[in-house]
Amino acid sequence: MAAPVVALKTGMLFDTDEQDRDPFGAYIADDAAAAAAQAVARLRGWSTGSIRKGGLPTALRLLGVAPPPRFLILDIEGLPIEEVEAGLTEIARLGTAIIALGAINDVNHFRRIVRAGARDYIVKPVDADALGEALVRLEQPGDAANPAGRLVGFIGARGGVGVTTLAVNAAWIMAEKLSRRTALVDMDLYAGNIALALDIEPTRGLREAFDDPERVDEVFLQNAMAKFGKSLHVLATEEDFDDAVRMTDDKVLMLADTMRANFDMTILDVPRHFVMREPQLFSRFDELVIVAELTLQALRDCNRLTKLLQARNRQMKIQIVANQTTSKPDVSVKEFETGIDGKLRCVFPHDPKTFAAAGIKGRALAGHKPKHRIVADLHRFCIELAGVPEEPRQGFFRRLGKR
């Protein structure tokens, strides 16, 4: 017989500021589900110390004396549904988003769990992919039926700094490691390199999207985009240089909005001339990554781009990264950061041989050499770009460990 669910202690006051909470916690009874939760936590840069043995009764006992995490996985297998409903309702009142795990595959059971306060219910056995996708739904802003995806642009301070390489690898990490349904769009219709880098056939989808933007919907995107790997969708074309494509701000904005509505993450590889030709696009980005080299010219152009684009979209977060960095750059990291009056988010070393080997195989470096230093640094950066909640400096479970 299952142990009765214990009620939460009442009268407890918690500091529930989002910055003070752990982003994630789990109370799981079986080893397979616990291993899946640990894998998801590691990929998102979260502590695995917040994953505990036990289910809903353990959570009720411990959360009565601790502030709840933002996202909570609860094992409810083997408990009577009435006790599950009572326990979920109590925990949901603490302001945490709950994913319940159980063994009953029944729609009425699912509805009762959701009505009690869970945001999602997953039937066991569960793996890291299923848990990761469920967490993505909770991490996205908007309501559960219409979550809002994130739009991130990659642009070069100058030409030849490896923008496409970073955009391709960031998109691959978003899709394969962070469980995001990801769109990768090469906005250079004539000389873009994304299709070439991934060894996929370019399509006419982007051209058709600009020719008839009213057609662009979920069905159009499914047919127009090339699928790469688990959940990466690529929109890239190679139009003839003498074939003029009519692009306007309205058409570009419609494409950006449709991407946001249909994907968890959209990464746009943006040519620099868009700054002048399609300026309204930059009003849509959640974040913009400016890729530079450590040279005086790149320093100048970073400052010019940042000043202009901040004026166009004050809500957009601009990140500057240095790429293809040699051991003796023209401008040191310290000098560059002084020049931009800020910090470089990442400094990626120059490793043309490794990137060339990945390109020959038609693979992202993140898939070809997942332990490469560039991949590790980019993975951490992608966690931030994806909007994954950060670990607080001293979470509750770590504070418990110090007592």
XYZ file of C-alpha atoms in Angstrom:
403
model
C 0.000 0.000 0.000
C 1.261 3.448 -0.903
C 2.242 5.717 1.953
C -0.301 8.479 2.575
C 0.571 11.892 1.207
C 1.690 14.288 3.917
C 0.281 17.808 3.835
C 2.642 20.754 3.530
C 3.454 22.615 6.691
C 1.368 25.759 6.768
C 2.318 29.247 7.790
C 5.725 29.096 6.122
C 6.950 32.298 4.482
C 9.394 31.995 1.603
C 11.409 34.548 -0.305
C 10.079 33.573 -3.725
C 12.027 36.078 -5.809
C 12.788 34.358 -9.122
C 16.511 35.093 -8.770
C 16.647 33.331 -5.400
C 14.975 30.111 -6.461
C 16.694 27.076 -7.855
C 15.591 26.754 -11.463
C 14.878 23.053 -11.186
C 14.144 20.269 -8.740
C 12.930 16.688 -8.932
C 11.554 14.005 -6.623
C 11.749 10.750 -8.561
C 11.285 7.169 -7.415
C 12.890 5.129 -10.221
C 16.468 5.145 -11.473
C 15.719 5.532 -15.209
C 13.677 8.699 -14.743
C 16.277 10.064 -12.313
C 19.026 9.466 -14.901
C 16.948 11.326 -17.502
C 16.492 14.263 -15.128
C 20.223 14.352 -14.389
C 21.042 14.418 -18.115
C 18.634 17.304 -18.707
C 20.031 19.253 -15.763
C 23.621 18.869 -16.936
C 22.764 20.008 -20.466
C 21.144 23.151 -19.073
C 23.954 23.915 -16.665
C 21.868 23.135 -13.559
C 22.991 21.381 -10.414
C 22.006 17.712 -10.189
C 21.979 18.020 -6.401
C 18.356 19.149 -6.565
C 17.265 15.728 -7.895
C 16.146 13.609 -4.949
C 14.973 10.054 -4.418
C 11.286 9.811 -3.649
C 8.046 11.091 -5.053
C 5.212 13.421 -4.156
C 5.167 12.533 -0.414
C 8.870 13.412 -0.088
C 8.333 16.684 -1.926
C 5.470 17.655 0.375
C 7.576 16.937 3.428
C 10.678 18.857 2.284
C 9.040 21.744 0.445
C 7.200 22.663 3.624
C 10.461 24.099 4.905
C 12.092 25.311 1.692
C 11.319 27.722 -1.137
C 10.243 25.745 -4.231
C 12.209 25.688 -7.469
C 10.848 27.313 -10.613
C 10.316 23.936 -12.307
C 9.590 20.765 -10.376
C 9.389 17.157 -11.572
C 7.243 14.979 -9.317
C 6.854 11.218 -9.413
C 3.230 10.277 -8.604
C 3.343 6.611 -9.602
C 1.395 4.280 -7.311
C -0.477 7.007 -5.408
C -4.281 7.231 -5.302
C -5.495 9.981 -7.596
C -7.270 11.767 -4.728
C -4.013 12.066 -2.803
C -2.192 13.164 -5.940
C -4.739 15.930 -6.533
C -4.470 17.177 -2.960
C -0.658 17.166 -3.011
C -0.318 18.821 -6.421
C -2.732 21.561 -5.425
C -0.708 22.381 -2.317
C 2.618 22.497 -4.144
C 1.243 24.463 -7.102
C 0.182 27.196 -4.668
C 3.865 27.815 -3.945
C 4.290 29.140 -7.486
C 6.287 26.298 -9.001
C 5.591 24.807 -12.438
C 5.077 21.051 -12.031
C 5.743 18.184 -14.434
C 4.170 14.998 -13.082
C 5.481 11.512 -13.921
C 3.247 8.464 -13.689
C 2.396 5.075 -15.145
C -1.297 5.551 -16.057
C -1.919 6.399 -19.705
C -5.465 7.700 -19.589
C -6.850 11.045 -20.763
C -9.163 11.466 -17.772
C -6.242 10.806 -15.429
C -4.215 13.417 -17.320
C -7.000 16.000 -17.033
C -7.383 15.494 -13.290
C -3.632 15.938 -12.776
C -3.576 19.143 -14.826
C -6.650 20.537 -13.081
C -4.936 19.906 -9.743
C -2.069 22.191 -10.716
C 0.461 20.254 -12.811
C 1.545 21.969 -16.029
C 2.317 18.677 -17.778
C 2.057 14.921 -17.280
C 4.450 12.371 -18.807
C 3.770 8.643 -18.854
C 6.700 6.432 -17.871
C 9.138 5.240 -19.067
C 10.593 8.700 -19.549
C 13.845 9.716 -21.242
C 15.901 12.904 -21.375
C 14.358 13.994 -24.679
C 10.811 13.852 -23.326
C 11.767 15.687 -20.134
C 13.762 18.273 -22.054
C 10.876 19.018 -24.416
C 8.452 19.331 -21.501
C 10.762 21.800 -19.771
C 11.080 23.847 -22.958
C 7.309 24.312 -22.981
C 7.462 25.632 -19.434
C 10.459 27.874 -20.119
C 8.859 29.614 -23.074
C 6.918 32.836 -22.400
C 3.243 33.005 -23.361
C 0.497 30.591 -22.405
C 0.687 26.834 -22.742
C -1.352 26.814 -25.966
C 0.593 29.618 -27.666
C 4.147 29.798 -26.348
C 6.358 32.509 -27.799
C 9.650 31.436 -29.312
C 12.887 33.410 -29.148
C 14.490 35.161 -32.105
C 18.288 35.523 -32.134
C 20.351 37.143 -34.869
C 24.014 36.543 -35.724
C 25.789 39.303 -37.648
C 29.425 40.059 -38.394
C 31.175 43.258 -37.440
C 33.160 42.611 -40.614
C 33.174 39.986 -43.336
C 34.921 36.638 -42.982
C 34.750 36.404 -39.176
C 32.895 33.065 -39.065
C 29.325 34.212 -38.426
C 27.777 31.299 -40.310
C 29.931 28.763 -38.486
C 28.814 30.030 -35.083
C 25.163 30.325 -36.159
C 25.135 26.731 -37.471
C 26.714 25.325 -34.318
C 24.498 27.370 -32.001
C 21.402 26.130 -33.830
C 22.621 22.523 -33.647
C 23.206 22.806 -29.889
C 19.766 24.373 -29.373
C 18.111 21.496 -31.208
C 20.206 18.521 -30.129
C 21.259 19.452 -26.595
C 18.660 21.911 -25.310
C 15.582 20.192 -26.812
C 14.463 23.301 -28.689
C 12.537 22.983 -31.915
C 14.926 25.219 -33.808
C 14.836 27.119 -37.094
C 18.078 28.179 -38.757
C 17.557 30.761 -41.495
C 20.208 31.984 -43.921
C 19.063 35.497 -44.790
C 21.663 35.807 -47.576
C 19.665 34.580 -50.570
C 22.578 34.793 -52.990
C 25.810 33.900 -51.224
C 24.775 32.239 -47.983
C 26.783 29.238 -46.796
C 24.496 27.402 -44.377
C 23.261 24.811 -46.889
C 26.834 24.216 -48.029
C 28.104 23.887 -44.448
C 25.501 21.232 -43.603
C 25.691 19.499 -47.011
C 21.969 19.883 -47.651
C 20.134 20.897 -50.792
C 19.151 24.558 -50.781
C 15.440 25.132 -51.318
C 13.425 27.940 -52.833
C 11.428 28.319 -49.642
C 12.927 31.639 -48.574
C 12.480 33.089 -52.059
C 8.842 31.958 -52.080
C 8.330 33.400 -48.604
C 9.342 36.841 -49.862
C 7.427 36.505 -53.133
C 4.173 35.606 -51.353
C 4.480 36.203 -47.593
C 0.784 35.488 -46.998
C 1.484 31.820 -47.747
C 3.978 31.438 -44.933
C 2.409 29.306 -42.210
C 3.188 26.079 -40.382
C 2.377 23.876 -43.395
C 4.482 26.030 -45.725
C 7.450 25.857 -43.347
C 7.192 22.073 -43.050
C 7.442 21.762 -46.828
C 9.973 24.533 -47.420
C 12.540 23.762 -44.729
C 15.144 21.022 -44.763
C 15.179 18.809 -41.660
C 18.588 18.238 -40.102
C 19.008 15.908 -37.140
C 16.484 15.635 -34.342
C 14.697 18.978 -34.433
C 16.720 21.430 -36.500
C 14.913 22.946 -39.496
C 16.928 24.876 -42.071
C 15.738 27.537 -44.507
C 18.490 28.350 -46.984
C 18.545 29.138 -50.678
C 21.008 29.991 -53.456
C 19.385 32.389 -55.892
C 21.110 33.477 -59.103
C 22.997 36.715 -58.737
C 21.044 38.298 -61.607
C 17.638 37.275 -60.205
C 16.373 40.168 -58.070
C 14.249 39.185 -55.085
C 11.919 41.889 -53.841
C 12.359 42.226 -50.087
C 10.608 44.787 -47.935
C 10.470 45.419 -44.209
C 6.885 44.148 -44.093
C 7.824 40.840 -45.720
C 10.839 40.343 -43.488
C 8.786 41.102 -40.361
C 6.071 38.638 -41.400
C 8.708 35.931 -41.795
C 10.256 36.720 -38.401
C 6.874 36.670 -36.650
C 5.877 33.389 -38.290
C 9.157 31.799 -37.219
C 8.668 32.962 -33.646
C 5.167 31.482 -33.605
C 6.268 28.069 -34.934
C 9.645 27.414 -33.316
C 11.079 27.493 -29.804
C 14.252 29.113 -31.185
C 14.918 30.879 -34.455
C 18.495 31.752 -35.375
C 18.993 34.127 -38.286
C 22.337 34.459 -40.051
C 22.038 38.116 -41.079
C 24.194 39.829 -43.739
C 25.519 43.228 -42.685
C 23.719 45.056 -45.491
C 20.425 44.272 -43.718
C 21.356 46.985 -41.243
C 20.663 49.494 -44.020
C 18.238 47.624 -46.289
C 15.879 45.913 -43.803
C 16.306 47.904 -40.587
C 12.946 46.890 -39.107
C 14.070 43.265 -38.748
C 16.241 44.293 -35.814
C 13.139 45.414 -33.913
C 12.127 41.750 -33.603
C 15.256 40.210 -32.097
C 15.373 39.131 -28.474
C 19.158 39.025 -28.721
C 21.720 39.911 -31.355
C 25.181 38.364 -31.455
C 27.839 40.523 -33.109
C 30.789 38.392 -34.206
C 34.150 40.167 -34.403
C 37.825 39.484 -34.808
C 40.391 41.057 -32.509
C 41.414 43.861 -34.852
C 41.191 47.615 -34.741
C 38.775 47.648 -37.684
C 36.424 45.160 -36.009
C 36.544 47.168 -32.781
C 35.494 50.288 -34.664
C 32.657 48.512 -36.478
C 31.403 46.774 -33.317
C 30.935 50.163 -31.723
C 29.226 51.564 -34.823
C 26.831 48.611 -35.052
C 26.065 48.567 -31.337
C 25.267 52.272 -31.216
C 22.967 52.105 -34.235
C 21.127 48.902 -33.283
C 20.617 49.848 -29.645
C 18.854 52.981 -30.868
C 16.567 50.849 -33.051
C 15.659 48.299 -30.379
C 16.371 49.219 -26.786
C 14.830 45.948 -25.561
C 17.228 43.793 -27.587
C 20.230 42.413 -25.750
C 23.439 42.728 -27.764
C 26.235 40.223 -27.179
C 29.701 40.614 -28.704
C 31.921 37.574 -29.254
C 35.427 37.323 -30.641
C 36.015 34.547 -33.139
C 39.005 33.038 -34.932
C 41.293 34.401 -32.220
C 44.988 33.694 -32.662
C 47.604 33.498 -29.921
C 48.851 36.984 -30.829
C 45.883 39.045 -32.043
C 46.246 42.608 -33.335
C 44.246 43.849 -30.354
C 44.323 42.039 -27.014
C 41.115 40.928 -25.290
C 41.660 43.542 -22.585
C 42.200 46.313 -25.130
C 39.160 45.244 -27.120
C 36.943 45.194 -24.021
C 38.207 48.646 -23.069
C 37.349 49.834 -26.571
C 33.771 48.510 -26.483
C 33.345 49.558 -22.851
C 32.111 46.098 -21.940
C 32.951 42.410 -21.815
C 33.284 39.981 -24.674
C 30.750 37.207 -24.038
C 32.996 34.547 -25.596
C 36.450 34.354 -27.130
C 36.683 31.459 -29.591
C 40.137 30.288 -30.754
C 41.140 29.921 -34.382
C 41.058 26.248 -35.414
C 40.568 26.092 -39.195
C 41.623 22.444 -39.576
C 38.998 21.141 -37.184
C 36.250 23.240 -38.737
C 37.332 22.164 -42.228
C 37.131 18.486 -41.211
C 33.605 18.989 -39.888
C 32.634 20.883 -43.057
C 33.870 18.103 -45.318
C 31.573 15.705 -43.469
C 28.664 18.171 -43.673
C 28.347 18.324 -39.891
C 28.314 21.011 -37.274
C 31.481 21.016 -35.170
C 29.242 20.476 -32.136
C 28.244 17.117 -33.595
C 31.615 16.253 -35.098
C 33.744 17.011 -31.994
C 31.376 17.559 -29.065
C 34.223 17.871 -26.528
C 36.066 20.609 -28.405
C 36.720 23.728 -26.322
C 34.772 25.919 -28.744
C 31.743 23.624 -28.414
C 31.870 23.696 -24.614
C 32.027 27.501 -24.529
C 29.306 27.850 -27.171
C 27.076 25.406 -25.281
C 27.222 27.614 -22.189
C 26.460 30.642 -24.342
C 23.496 28.855 -25.956
C 22.005 28.141 -22.529
C 21.842 31.885 -22.024
C 20.549 32.631 -25.543
C 17.795 30.038 -25.123
C 16.486 31.814 -22.036
C 17.157 28.883 -19.697
C 16.839 30.037 -16.068
C 20.191 30.398 -14.363
C 21.295 28.780 -11.158
C 21.242 31.245 -8.257
C 24.568 31.862 -6.590
C 23.562 29.785 -3.595
C 20.498 27.591 -4.123
C 18.473 26.019 -1.353
C 19.783 22.490 -1.723
C 23.375 23.729 -1.643
C 22.588 25.774 1.489
C 21.217 22.628 3.108
C 24.446 20.816 2.319
C 26.500 23.404 4.207
C 24.585 23.073 7.459
